[in-house]
Coordinates of C-alpha atoms and ligand atoms in Angstrom, one line a residue:
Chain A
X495 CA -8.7 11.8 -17.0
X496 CA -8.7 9.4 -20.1
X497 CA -10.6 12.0 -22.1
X498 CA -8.0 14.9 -22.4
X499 CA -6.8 12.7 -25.5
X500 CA -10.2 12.6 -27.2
X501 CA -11.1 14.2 -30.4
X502 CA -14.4 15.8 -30.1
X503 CA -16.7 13.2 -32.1
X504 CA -13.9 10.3 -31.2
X505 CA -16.3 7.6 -29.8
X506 CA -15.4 6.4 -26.6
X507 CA -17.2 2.6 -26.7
X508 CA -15.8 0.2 -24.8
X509 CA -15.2 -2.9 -23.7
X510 CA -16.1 -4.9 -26.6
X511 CA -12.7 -3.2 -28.1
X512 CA -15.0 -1.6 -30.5
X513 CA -13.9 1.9 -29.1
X514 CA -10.8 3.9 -30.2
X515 CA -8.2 2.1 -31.3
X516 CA -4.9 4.9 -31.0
X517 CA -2.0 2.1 -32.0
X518 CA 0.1 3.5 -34.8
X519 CA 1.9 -0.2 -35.7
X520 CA -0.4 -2.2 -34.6
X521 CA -1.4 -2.8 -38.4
X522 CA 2.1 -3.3 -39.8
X523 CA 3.1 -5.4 -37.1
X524 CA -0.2 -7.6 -37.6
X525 CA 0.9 -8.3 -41.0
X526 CA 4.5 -8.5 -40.2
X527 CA 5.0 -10.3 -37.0
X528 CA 7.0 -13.9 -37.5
X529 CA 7.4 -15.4 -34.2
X530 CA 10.6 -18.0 -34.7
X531 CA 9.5 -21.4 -36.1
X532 CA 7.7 -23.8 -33.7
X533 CA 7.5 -21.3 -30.6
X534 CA 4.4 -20.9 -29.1
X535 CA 2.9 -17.7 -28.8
X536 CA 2.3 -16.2 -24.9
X537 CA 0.1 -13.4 -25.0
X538 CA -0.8 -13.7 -21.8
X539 CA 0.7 -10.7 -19.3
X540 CA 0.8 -12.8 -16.1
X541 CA 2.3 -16.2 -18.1
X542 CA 4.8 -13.9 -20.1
X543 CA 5.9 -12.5 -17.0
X544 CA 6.7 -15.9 -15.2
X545 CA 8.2 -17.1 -18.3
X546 CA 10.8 -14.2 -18.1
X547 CA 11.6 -14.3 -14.9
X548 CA 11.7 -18.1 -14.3
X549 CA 16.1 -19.4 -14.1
X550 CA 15.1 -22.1 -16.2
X551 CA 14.8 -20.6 -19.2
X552 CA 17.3 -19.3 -21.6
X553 CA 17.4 -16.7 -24.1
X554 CA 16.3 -18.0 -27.6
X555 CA 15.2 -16.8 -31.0
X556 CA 16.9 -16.0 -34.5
X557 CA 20.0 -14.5 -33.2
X558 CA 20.2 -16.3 -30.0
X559 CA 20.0 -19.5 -31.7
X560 CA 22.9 -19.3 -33.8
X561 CA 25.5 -17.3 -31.3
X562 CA 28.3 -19.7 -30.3
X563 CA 28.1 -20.0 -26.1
X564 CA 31.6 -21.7 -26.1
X565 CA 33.1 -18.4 -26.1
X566 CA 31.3 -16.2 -23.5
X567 CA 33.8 -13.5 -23.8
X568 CA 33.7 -12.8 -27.3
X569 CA 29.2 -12.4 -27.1
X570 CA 27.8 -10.1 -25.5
X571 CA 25.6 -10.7 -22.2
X572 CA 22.7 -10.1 -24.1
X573 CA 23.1 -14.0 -25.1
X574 CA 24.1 -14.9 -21.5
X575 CA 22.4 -16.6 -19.0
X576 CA 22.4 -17.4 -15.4
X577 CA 25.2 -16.5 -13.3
X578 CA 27.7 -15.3 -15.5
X579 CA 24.6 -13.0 -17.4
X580 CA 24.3 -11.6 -13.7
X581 CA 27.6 -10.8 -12.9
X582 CA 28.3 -9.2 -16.7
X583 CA 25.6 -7.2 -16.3
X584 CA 26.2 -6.3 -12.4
X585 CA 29.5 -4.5 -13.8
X586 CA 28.1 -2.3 -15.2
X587 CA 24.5 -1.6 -13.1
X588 CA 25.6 1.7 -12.1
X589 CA 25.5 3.1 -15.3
X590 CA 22.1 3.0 -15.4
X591 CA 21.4 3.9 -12.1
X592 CA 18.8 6.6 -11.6
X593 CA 21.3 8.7 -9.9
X594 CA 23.7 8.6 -12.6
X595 CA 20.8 9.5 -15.2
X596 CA 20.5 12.4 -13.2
X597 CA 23.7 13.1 -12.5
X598 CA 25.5 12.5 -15.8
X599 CA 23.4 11.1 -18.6
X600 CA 20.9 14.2 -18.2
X601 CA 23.9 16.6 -19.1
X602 CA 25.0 14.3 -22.0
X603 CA 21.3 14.7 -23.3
X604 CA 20.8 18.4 -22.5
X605 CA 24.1 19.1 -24.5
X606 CA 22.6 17.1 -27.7
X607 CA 19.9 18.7 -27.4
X608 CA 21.2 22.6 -27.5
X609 CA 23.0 20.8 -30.7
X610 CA 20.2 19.6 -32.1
X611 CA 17.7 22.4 -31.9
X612 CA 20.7 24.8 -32.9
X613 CA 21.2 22.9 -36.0
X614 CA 17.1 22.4 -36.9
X615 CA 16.7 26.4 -35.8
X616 CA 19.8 27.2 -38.6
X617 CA 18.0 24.9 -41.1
X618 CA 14.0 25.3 -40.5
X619 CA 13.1 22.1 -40.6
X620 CA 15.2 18.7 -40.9
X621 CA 13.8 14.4 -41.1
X622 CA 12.7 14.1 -37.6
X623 CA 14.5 10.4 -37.4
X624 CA 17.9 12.3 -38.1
X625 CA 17.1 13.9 -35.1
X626 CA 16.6 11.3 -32.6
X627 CA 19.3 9.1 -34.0
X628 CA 21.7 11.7 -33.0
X629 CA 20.1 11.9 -29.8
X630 CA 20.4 8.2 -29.4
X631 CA 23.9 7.7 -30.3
X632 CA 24.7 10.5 -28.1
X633 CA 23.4 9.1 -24.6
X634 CA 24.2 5.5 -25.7
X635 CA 27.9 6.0 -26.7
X636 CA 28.7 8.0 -23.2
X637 CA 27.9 4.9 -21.5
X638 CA 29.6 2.6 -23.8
X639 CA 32.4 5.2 -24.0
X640 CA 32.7 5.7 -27.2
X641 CA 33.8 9.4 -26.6
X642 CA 37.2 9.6 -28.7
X643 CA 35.9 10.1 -32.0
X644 CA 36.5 12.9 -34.5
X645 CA 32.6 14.1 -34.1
X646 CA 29.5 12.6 -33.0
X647 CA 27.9 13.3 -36.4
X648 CA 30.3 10.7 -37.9
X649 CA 30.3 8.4 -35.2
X650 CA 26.6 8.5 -35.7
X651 CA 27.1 7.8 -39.1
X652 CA 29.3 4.8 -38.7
X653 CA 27.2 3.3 -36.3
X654 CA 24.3 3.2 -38.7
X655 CA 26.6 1.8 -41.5
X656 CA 27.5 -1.1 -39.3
X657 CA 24.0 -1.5 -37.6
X658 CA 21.8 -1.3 -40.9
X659 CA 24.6 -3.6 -42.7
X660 CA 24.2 -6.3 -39.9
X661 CA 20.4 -6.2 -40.4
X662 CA 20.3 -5.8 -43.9
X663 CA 21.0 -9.5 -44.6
X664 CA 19.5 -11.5 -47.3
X665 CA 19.4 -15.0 -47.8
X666 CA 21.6 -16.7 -50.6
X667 CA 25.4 -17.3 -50.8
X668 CA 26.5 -14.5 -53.0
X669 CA 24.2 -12.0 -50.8
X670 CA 25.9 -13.6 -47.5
X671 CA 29.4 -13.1 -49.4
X672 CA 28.2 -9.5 -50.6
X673 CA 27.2 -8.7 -47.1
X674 CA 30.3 -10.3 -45.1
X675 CA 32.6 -8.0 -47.2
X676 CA 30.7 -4.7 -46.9
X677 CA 30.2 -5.4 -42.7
X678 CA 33.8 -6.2 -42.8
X679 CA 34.8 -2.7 -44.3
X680 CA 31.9 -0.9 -42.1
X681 CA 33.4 -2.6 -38.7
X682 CA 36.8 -2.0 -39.6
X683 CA 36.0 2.0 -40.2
X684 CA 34.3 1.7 -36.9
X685 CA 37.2 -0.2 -35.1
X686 CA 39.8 2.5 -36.6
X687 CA 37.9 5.6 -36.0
X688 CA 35.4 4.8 -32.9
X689 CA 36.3 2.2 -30.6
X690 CA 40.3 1.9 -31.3
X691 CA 40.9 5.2 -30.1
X692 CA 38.3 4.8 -26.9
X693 CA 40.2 1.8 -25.9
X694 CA 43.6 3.4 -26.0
X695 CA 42.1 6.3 -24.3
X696 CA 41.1 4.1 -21.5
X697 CA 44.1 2.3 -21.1
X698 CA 46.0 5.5 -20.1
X699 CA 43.0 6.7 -18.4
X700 CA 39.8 4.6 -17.3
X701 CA 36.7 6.1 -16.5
X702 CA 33.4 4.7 -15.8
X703 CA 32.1 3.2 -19.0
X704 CA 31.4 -0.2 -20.5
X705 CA 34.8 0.4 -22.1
X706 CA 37.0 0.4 -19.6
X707 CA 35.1 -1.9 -18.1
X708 CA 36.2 -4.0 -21.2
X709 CA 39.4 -2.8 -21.1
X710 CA 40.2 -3.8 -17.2
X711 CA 38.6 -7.4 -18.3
X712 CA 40.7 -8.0 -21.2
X713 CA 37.8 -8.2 -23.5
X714 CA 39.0 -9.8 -27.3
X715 CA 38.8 -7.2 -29.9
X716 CA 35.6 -9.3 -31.4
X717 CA 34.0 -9.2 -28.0
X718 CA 34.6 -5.6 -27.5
X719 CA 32.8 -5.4 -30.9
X720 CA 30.1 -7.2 -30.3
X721 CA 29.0 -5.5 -27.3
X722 CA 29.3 -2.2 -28.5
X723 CA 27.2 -3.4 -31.7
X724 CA 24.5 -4.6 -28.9
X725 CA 24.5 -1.4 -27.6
X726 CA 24.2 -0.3 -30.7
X727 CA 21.3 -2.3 -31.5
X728 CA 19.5 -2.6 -28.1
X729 CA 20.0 1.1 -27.5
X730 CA 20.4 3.3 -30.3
X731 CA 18.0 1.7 -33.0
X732 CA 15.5 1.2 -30.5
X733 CA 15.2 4.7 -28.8
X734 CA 15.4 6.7 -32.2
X735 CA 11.6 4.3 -33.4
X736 CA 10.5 5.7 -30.2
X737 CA 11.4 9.2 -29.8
X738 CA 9.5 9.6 -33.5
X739 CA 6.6 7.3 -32.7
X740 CA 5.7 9.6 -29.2
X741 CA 6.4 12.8 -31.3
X742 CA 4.1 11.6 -34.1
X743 CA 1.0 10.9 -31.2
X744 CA 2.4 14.0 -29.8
X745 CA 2.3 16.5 -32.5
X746 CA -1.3 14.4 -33.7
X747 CA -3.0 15.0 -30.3
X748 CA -3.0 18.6 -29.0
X749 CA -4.4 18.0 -25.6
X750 CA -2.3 15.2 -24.7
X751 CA 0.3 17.9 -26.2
X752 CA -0.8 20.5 -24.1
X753 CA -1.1 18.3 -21.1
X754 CA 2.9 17.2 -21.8
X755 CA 4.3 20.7 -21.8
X756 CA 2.7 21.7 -18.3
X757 CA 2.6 18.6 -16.8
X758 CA 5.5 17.9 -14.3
X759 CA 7.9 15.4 -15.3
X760 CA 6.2 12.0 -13.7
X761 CA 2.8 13.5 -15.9
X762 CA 5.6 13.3 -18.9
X763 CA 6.9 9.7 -18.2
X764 CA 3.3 8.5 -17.6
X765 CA 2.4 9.6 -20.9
X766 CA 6.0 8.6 -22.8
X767 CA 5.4 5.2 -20.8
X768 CA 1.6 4.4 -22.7
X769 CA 2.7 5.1 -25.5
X770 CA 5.4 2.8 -25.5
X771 CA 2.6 0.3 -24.2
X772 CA 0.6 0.9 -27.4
X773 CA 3.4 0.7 -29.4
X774 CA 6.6 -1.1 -28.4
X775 CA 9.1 -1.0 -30.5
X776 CA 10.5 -4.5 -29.6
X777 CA 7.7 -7.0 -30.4
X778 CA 8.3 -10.3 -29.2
X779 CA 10.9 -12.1 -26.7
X780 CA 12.0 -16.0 -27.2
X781 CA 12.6 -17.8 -24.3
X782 CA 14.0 -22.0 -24.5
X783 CA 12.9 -23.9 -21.5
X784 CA 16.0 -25.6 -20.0
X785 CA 13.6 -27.3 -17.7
X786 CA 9.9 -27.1 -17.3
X787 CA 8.2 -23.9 -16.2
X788 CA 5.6 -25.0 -14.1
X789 CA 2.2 -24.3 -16.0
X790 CA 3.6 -22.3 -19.0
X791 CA 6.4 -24.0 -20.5
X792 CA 7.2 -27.9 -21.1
X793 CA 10.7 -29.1 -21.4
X794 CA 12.3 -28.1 -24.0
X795 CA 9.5 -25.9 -25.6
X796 CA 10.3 -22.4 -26.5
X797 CA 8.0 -19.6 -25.9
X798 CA 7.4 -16.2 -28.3
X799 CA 6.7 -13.7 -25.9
X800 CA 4.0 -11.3 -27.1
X801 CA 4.9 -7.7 -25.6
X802 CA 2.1 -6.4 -28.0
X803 CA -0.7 -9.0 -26.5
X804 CA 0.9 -8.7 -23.4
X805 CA 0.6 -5.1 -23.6
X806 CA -3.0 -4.8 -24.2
X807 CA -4.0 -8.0 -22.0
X808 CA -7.1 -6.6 -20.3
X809 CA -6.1 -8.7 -16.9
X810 CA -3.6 -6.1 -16.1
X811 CA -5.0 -3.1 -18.8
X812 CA -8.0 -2.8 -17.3
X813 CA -10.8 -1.8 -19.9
X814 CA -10.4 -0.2 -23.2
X815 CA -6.6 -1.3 -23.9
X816 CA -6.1 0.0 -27.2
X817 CA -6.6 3.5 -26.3
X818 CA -4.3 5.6 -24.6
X819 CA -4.4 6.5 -21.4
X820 CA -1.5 7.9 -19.2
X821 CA -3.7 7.7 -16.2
X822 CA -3.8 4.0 -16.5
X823 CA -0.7 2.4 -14.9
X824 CA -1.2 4.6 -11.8
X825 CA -4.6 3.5 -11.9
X826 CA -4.0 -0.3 -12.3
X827 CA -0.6 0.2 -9.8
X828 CA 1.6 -1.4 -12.0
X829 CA 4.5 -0.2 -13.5
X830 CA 4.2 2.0 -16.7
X831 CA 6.3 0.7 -19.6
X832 CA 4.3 -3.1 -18.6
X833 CA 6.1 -5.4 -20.9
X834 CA 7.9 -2.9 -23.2
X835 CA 11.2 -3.6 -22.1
X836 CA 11.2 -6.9 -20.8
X837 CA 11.3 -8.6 -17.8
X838 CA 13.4 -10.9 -15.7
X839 CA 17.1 -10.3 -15.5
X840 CA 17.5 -9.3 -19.5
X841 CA 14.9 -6.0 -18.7
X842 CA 16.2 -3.6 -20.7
X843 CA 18.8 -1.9 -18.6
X844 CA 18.7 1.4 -20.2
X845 CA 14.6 1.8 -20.0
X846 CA 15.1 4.6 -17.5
X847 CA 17.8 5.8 -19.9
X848 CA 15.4 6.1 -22.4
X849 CA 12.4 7.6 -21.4
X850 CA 14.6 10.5 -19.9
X851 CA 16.1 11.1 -23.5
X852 CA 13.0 11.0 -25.0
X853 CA 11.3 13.1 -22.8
X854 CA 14.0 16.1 -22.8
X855 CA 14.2 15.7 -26.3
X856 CA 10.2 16.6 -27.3
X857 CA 10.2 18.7 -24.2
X858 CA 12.5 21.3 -25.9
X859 CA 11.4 20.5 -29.5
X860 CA 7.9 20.8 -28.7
X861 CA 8.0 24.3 -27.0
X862 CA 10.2 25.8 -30.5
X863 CA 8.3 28.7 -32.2
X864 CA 6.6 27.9 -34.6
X865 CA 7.4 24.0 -34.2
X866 CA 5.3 21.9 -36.5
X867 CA 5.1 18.5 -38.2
X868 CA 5.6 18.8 -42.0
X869 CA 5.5 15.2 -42.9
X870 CA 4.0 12.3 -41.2
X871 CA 6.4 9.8 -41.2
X872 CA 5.4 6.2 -43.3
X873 CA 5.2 2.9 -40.8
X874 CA 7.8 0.2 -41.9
X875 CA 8.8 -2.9 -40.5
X876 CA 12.2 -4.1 -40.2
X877 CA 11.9 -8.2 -40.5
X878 CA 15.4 -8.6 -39.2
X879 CA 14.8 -6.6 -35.7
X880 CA 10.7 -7.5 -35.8
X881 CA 10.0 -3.9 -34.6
X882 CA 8.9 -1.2 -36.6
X883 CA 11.1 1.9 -38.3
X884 CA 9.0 5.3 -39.0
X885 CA 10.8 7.1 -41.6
X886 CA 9.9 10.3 -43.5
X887 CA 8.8 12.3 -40.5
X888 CA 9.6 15.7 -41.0
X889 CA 9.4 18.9 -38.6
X890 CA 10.1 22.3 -39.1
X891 CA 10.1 25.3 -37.1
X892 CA 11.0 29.2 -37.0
X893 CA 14.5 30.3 -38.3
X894 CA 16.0 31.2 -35.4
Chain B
X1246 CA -3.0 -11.1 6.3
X1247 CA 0.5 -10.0 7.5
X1248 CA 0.6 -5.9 9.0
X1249 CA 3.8 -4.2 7.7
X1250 CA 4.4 -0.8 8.7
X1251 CA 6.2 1.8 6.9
X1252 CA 7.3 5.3 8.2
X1253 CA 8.4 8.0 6.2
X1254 CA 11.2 10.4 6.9
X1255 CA 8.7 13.2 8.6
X1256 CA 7.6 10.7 10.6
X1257 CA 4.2 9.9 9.0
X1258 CA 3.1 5.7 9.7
X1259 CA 1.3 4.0 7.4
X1260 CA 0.0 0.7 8.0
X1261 CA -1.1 -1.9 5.1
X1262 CA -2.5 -5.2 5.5
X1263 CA 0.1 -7.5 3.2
X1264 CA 0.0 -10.8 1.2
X1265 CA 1.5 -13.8 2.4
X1266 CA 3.8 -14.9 -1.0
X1267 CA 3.8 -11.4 -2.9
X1268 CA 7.1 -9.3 -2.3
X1269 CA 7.0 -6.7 0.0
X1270 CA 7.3 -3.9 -3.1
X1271 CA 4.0 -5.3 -4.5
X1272 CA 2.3 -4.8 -1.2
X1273 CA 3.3 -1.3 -0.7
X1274 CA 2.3 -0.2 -4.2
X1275 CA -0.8 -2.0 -4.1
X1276 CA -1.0 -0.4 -0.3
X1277 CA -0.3 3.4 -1.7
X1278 CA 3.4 3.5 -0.3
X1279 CA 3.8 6.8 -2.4
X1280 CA 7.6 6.3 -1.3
X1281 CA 8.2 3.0 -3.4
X1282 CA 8.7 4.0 -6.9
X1283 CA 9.7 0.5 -7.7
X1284 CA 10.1 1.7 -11.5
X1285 CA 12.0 -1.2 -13.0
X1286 CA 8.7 -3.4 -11.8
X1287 CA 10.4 -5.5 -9.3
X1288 CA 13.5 -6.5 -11.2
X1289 CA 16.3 -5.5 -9.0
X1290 CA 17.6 -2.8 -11.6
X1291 CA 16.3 0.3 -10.2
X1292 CA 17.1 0.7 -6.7
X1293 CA 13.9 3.1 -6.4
X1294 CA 11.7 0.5 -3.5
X1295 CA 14.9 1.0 -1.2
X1296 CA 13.3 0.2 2.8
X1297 CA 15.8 0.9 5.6
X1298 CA 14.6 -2.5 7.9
X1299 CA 14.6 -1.5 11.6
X1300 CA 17.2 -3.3 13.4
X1301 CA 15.2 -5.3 15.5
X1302 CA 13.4 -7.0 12.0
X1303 CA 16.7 -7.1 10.2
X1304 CA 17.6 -10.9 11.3
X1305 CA 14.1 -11.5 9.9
X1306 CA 14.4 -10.0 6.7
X1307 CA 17.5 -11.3 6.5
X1308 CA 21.1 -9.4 4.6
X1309 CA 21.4 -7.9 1.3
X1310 CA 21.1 -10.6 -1.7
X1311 CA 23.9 -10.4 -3.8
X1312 CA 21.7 -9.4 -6.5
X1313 CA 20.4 -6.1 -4.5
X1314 CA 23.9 -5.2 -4.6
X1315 CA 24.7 -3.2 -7.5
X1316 CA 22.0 -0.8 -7.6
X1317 CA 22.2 -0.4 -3.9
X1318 CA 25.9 0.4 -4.3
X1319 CA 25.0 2.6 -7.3
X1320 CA 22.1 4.5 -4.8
X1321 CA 24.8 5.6 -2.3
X1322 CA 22.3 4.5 0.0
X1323 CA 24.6 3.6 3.3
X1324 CA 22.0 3.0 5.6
X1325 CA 22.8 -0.5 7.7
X1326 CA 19.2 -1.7 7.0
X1327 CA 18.8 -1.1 3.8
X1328 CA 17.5 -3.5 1.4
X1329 CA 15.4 -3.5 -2.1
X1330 CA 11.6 -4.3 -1.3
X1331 CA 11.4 -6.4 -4.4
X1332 CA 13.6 -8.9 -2.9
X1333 CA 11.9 -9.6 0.2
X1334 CA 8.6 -11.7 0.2
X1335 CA 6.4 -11.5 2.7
X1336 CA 5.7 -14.0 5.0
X1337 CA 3.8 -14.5 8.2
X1338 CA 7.4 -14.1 10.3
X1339 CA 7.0 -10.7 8.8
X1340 CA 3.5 -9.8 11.1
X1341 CA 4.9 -6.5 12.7
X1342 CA 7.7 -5.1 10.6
X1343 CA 8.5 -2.1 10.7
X1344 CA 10.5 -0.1 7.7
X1345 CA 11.8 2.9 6.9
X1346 CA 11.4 4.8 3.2
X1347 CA 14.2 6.8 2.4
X1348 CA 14.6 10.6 1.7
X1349 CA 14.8 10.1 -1.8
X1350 CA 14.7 7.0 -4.1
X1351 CA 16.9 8.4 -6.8
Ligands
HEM2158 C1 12.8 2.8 -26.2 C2 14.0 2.3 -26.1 C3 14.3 0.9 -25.7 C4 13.5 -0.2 -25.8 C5 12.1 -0.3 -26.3 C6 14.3 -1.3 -25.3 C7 13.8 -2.6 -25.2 C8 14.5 -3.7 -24.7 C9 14.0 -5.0 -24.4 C10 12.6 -5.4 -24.7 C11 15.0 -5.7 -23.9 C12 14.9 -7.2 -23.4 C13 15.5 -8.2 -24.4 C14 15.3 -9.6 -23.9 O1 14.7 -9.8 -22.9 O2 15.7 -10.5 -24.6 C15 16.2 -4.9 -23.9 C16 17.5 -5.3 -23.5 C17 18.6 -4.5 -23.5 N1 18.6 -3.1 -23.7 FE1 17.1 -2.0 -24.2 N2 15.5 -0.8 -25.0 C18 15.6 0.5 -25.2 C19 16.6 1.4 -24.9 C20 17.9 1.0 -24.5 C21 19.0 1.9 -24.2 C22 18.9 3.4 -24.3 C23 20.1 1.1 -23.8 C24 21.5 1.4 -23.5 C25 22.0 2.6 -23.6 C26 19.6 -0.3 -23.9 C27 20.4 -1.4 -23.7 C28 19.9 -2.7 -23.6 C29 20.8 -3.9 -23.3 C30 22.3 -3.8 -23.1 C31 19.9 -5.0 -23.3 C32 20.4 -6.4 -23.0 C33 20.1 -6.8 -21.5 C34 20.3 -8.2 -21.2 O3 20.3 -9.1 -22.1 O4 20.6 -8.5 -20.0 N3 18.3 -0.3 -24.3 N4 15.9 -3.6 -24.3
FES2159 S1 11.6 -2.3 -8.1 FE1 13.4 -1.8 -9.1 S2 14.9 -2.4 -7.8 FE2 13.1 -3.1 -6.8

């Protein structure tokens, strides 16, 4: 059913990739895109794939390359490898499970989400980003446990501080002195307010959370940091790009639209899932090789991952990659998100998480009265993160 | 060519003609298994390709790697034969197995 997304006079021409070409970021990211020095870029589905997945390869890149392995329990596992990676993120599988979505995280989201469209119904119309960042940090601190703070909206609030802070970094000594300082006071407010209280709250009472996990490990105060801030990162900053990014095709494409709201829920996933394909909001993946990787990677050599290439690699595509299809993974039996979160044993474990957010969230926005899309939003990119940030996007909808 | 068969829980056999070297969750997805979701792609962090082995095969397939563990745990899936399809490759020791798909995968 590829054409229920077509505009009438939308040309359909393909292969040749002369067709319809419905990426939102694929321009900014072309322009944008700095794979880390002397990595070699995989584009390559099947090669990216084995690359992941192979044990003798490490996790590399900006970040990776500069976090200090001596002291495994003050990072957090997302710099971990091998067997203590495994058994870090074992603890804490369950959270993710798709019974506990179901169980607990789809409550959690349903909640925001009366919140949410309470607050946008009270003020007409509100920056759509707003929106899904409260949404994020709603879903993502319940796992971590970050429950004990004075409201979500500031939570929210001092997330972001600390998150865009820690990104926000420029070269030069007096900007690294500049930005120390102002992270210090930003992760301090967050320790006192946010994760202090969680902890103590724990201690008396655990519950099943990354937190008390934490706690019953005796997690350092800076590795209890770090790990929520990777949540942070990994979680929040990336689900708020995408809940915009599937709103903005969304809101753009009426019969896709039309074809989300009475759809049952796999129809909703399958369409949240290629869009993500289209346009993931992580770009690329580093890998070091510890040893060689047979046929991909000589010793040593470290690999940039291409999820973009990967995404639209017409081995695994089939024809016509760049337009969007939500028949297509079904079609090509593979699974939907293809490279968008990863693969191997750093997948991103709250993918499952994230679709179901997204796809309550624009299920009840997109059936408001009167719901509309004031504002496209303007396609940025964030060099520190390599993904891109919509911003600007505003909807509006009946008083209510 | 390796035959694997799979029975649903009304009953309903379906027989698919497996790869020697592919895991047992690619051949059933690629075979039309409806009842392997397998959403996580084959990474062991779903738990939604859950098999129950029969117990004659389960010596075969072998027991639960310790890296099925946590979503299995996290499934509530008791069953003694269970085990994630994405963790078992096919071989040609496998000609004949017979597995169960679960009730539900989530
Ligand atoms: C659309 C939203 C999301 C996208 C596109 C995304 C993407 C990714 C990707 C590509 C990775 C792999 C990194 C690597 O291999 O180096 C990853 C890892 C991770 N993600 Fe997500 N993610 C999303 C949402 C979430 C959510 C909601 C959570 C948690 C609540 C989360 C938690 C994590 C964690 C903890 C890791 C590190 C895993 C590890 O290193 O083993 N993510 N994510
Ligand atoms: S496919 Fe996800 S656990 Fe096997």
């Amino acid at each position: 059913m590829t054409t229920a997304t077509h505009a009438p006079g939308e040309t359909t021409g393909c292969p040749a990739h002369a067709g319809r070409d419905d990426r939102k970021s694929a321009k900014v990211a072309e322009a944008n895109l700095a794979p880390a020095p002397g990595s070699r870029v995989i584009g390559s589905f099947a090669a990216g794939r084995d690359i992941l997945r192979s044990p003798k390869v490490r996790q590399a890149g900006a970040s990776a390359d500069v976090v200090d392995l001596s002291h495994p329990d003050e990072i957090s596992f997302f710099f971990l490898d091998g067997d203590l990676h495994r058994k870090r993120r074992a603890a804490v599988a369950g959270l993710f499970a798709p019974k506990t979505i179901v169980t607990r995280h789809q409550r959690v989201m349903n909640r925001t989400m009366d919140a949410i469209v309470a607050d946008l119904q009270a003020r007409g119309s509100a920056p759509l980003d707003e929106l899904s960042w409260q949404m994020a940090v709603d879903v993502a601190a319940d796992i971590v446990g970050l429950t004990d703070s004075d409201t979500n909206a500031n939570l929210a609030r001092r997330v972001k501080k600390v998150l865009e802070a820690s990104v926000a970094r420029k070269p030069g000594r007096l900007n690294a002195l500049v930005f120390n300082a102002k992270m210090l006071v930003h992760v301090g407010a967050f320790w006192k307010h946010d994760l202090l209280p969680a902890i103590e709250a724990r201690r008396k009472q655990p519950r099943d959370d990354v937190i008390s996990h934490m706690v019953k490990e005796n997690y350092s105060k800076k590795g209890m940091i770090m790990e929520c801030l990777s949540y942070g990162g990994a979680g929040m900053m990336t689900t708020r790009e995408f809940i915009v990014m599937a709103a903005w095709h969304l809101f753009e494409k009426a019969a896709l639209r039309e074809r989300y709201l009475t759809g049952g829920q796999d129809d909703q996933f399958a369409i949240l899932e290629e869009i993500l394909r289209l346009d993931p909001v992580a770009s690329m993946l580093h890998r070091r090789a510890a040893e060689p990787v047979e046929g991909v990677l000589a010793d040593g050599e470290t690999a940039c991952i291409s999820i973009r290439e990967a995404n639209v690699d017409e081995a695994i595509t089939g024809p016509c990659p760049f337009q969007l299809d939500p028949d297509r993974a079904r079609r090509m039996k593979v699974a939907g998100p293809y490279m968008s979160f990863g693969d191997g044993p750093h997948r991103c474990p709250g993918a499952q998480v994230a679709l179901h957010e997204t796809r309550i969230f624009l299920d009840r926005l997109l059936r408001l009265p009167g719901v509309k899309l004031v504002s496209e939003p303007e396609v940025l990119w964030n060099p520190q993160i390599q993904g891109y940030e919509l911003r600007g996007a505003v909807v509006a909808c009946d008083r209510g | 060519m390796v035959a694997i068969t799979f029975v649903a829980v009304d009953g309903l056999e379906q027989r698919i003609d497996a790869t020697d070297g592919l895991s047992l969750m690619e051949n059933a997805v690629a075979g039309g298994i409806d009842a392997i979701e397998a959403i996580c792609g084959g990474n062991a962090y779903c738990g939604t390709c859950r098999v129950h082995v029969d117990p004659a095969w389960r010596a075969v397939t072998g027991e639960i790697t310790e890296i099925e563990e946590p979503m299995i745990e996290a499934s509530g899936d008791t069953d003694p034969g269970v085990r994630l399809s994405c963790q078992i490759t096919v071989t040609p020791e496998l000609e004949g197995l017979l597995v169960r798909t679960p009730a539900s995968q989530s």
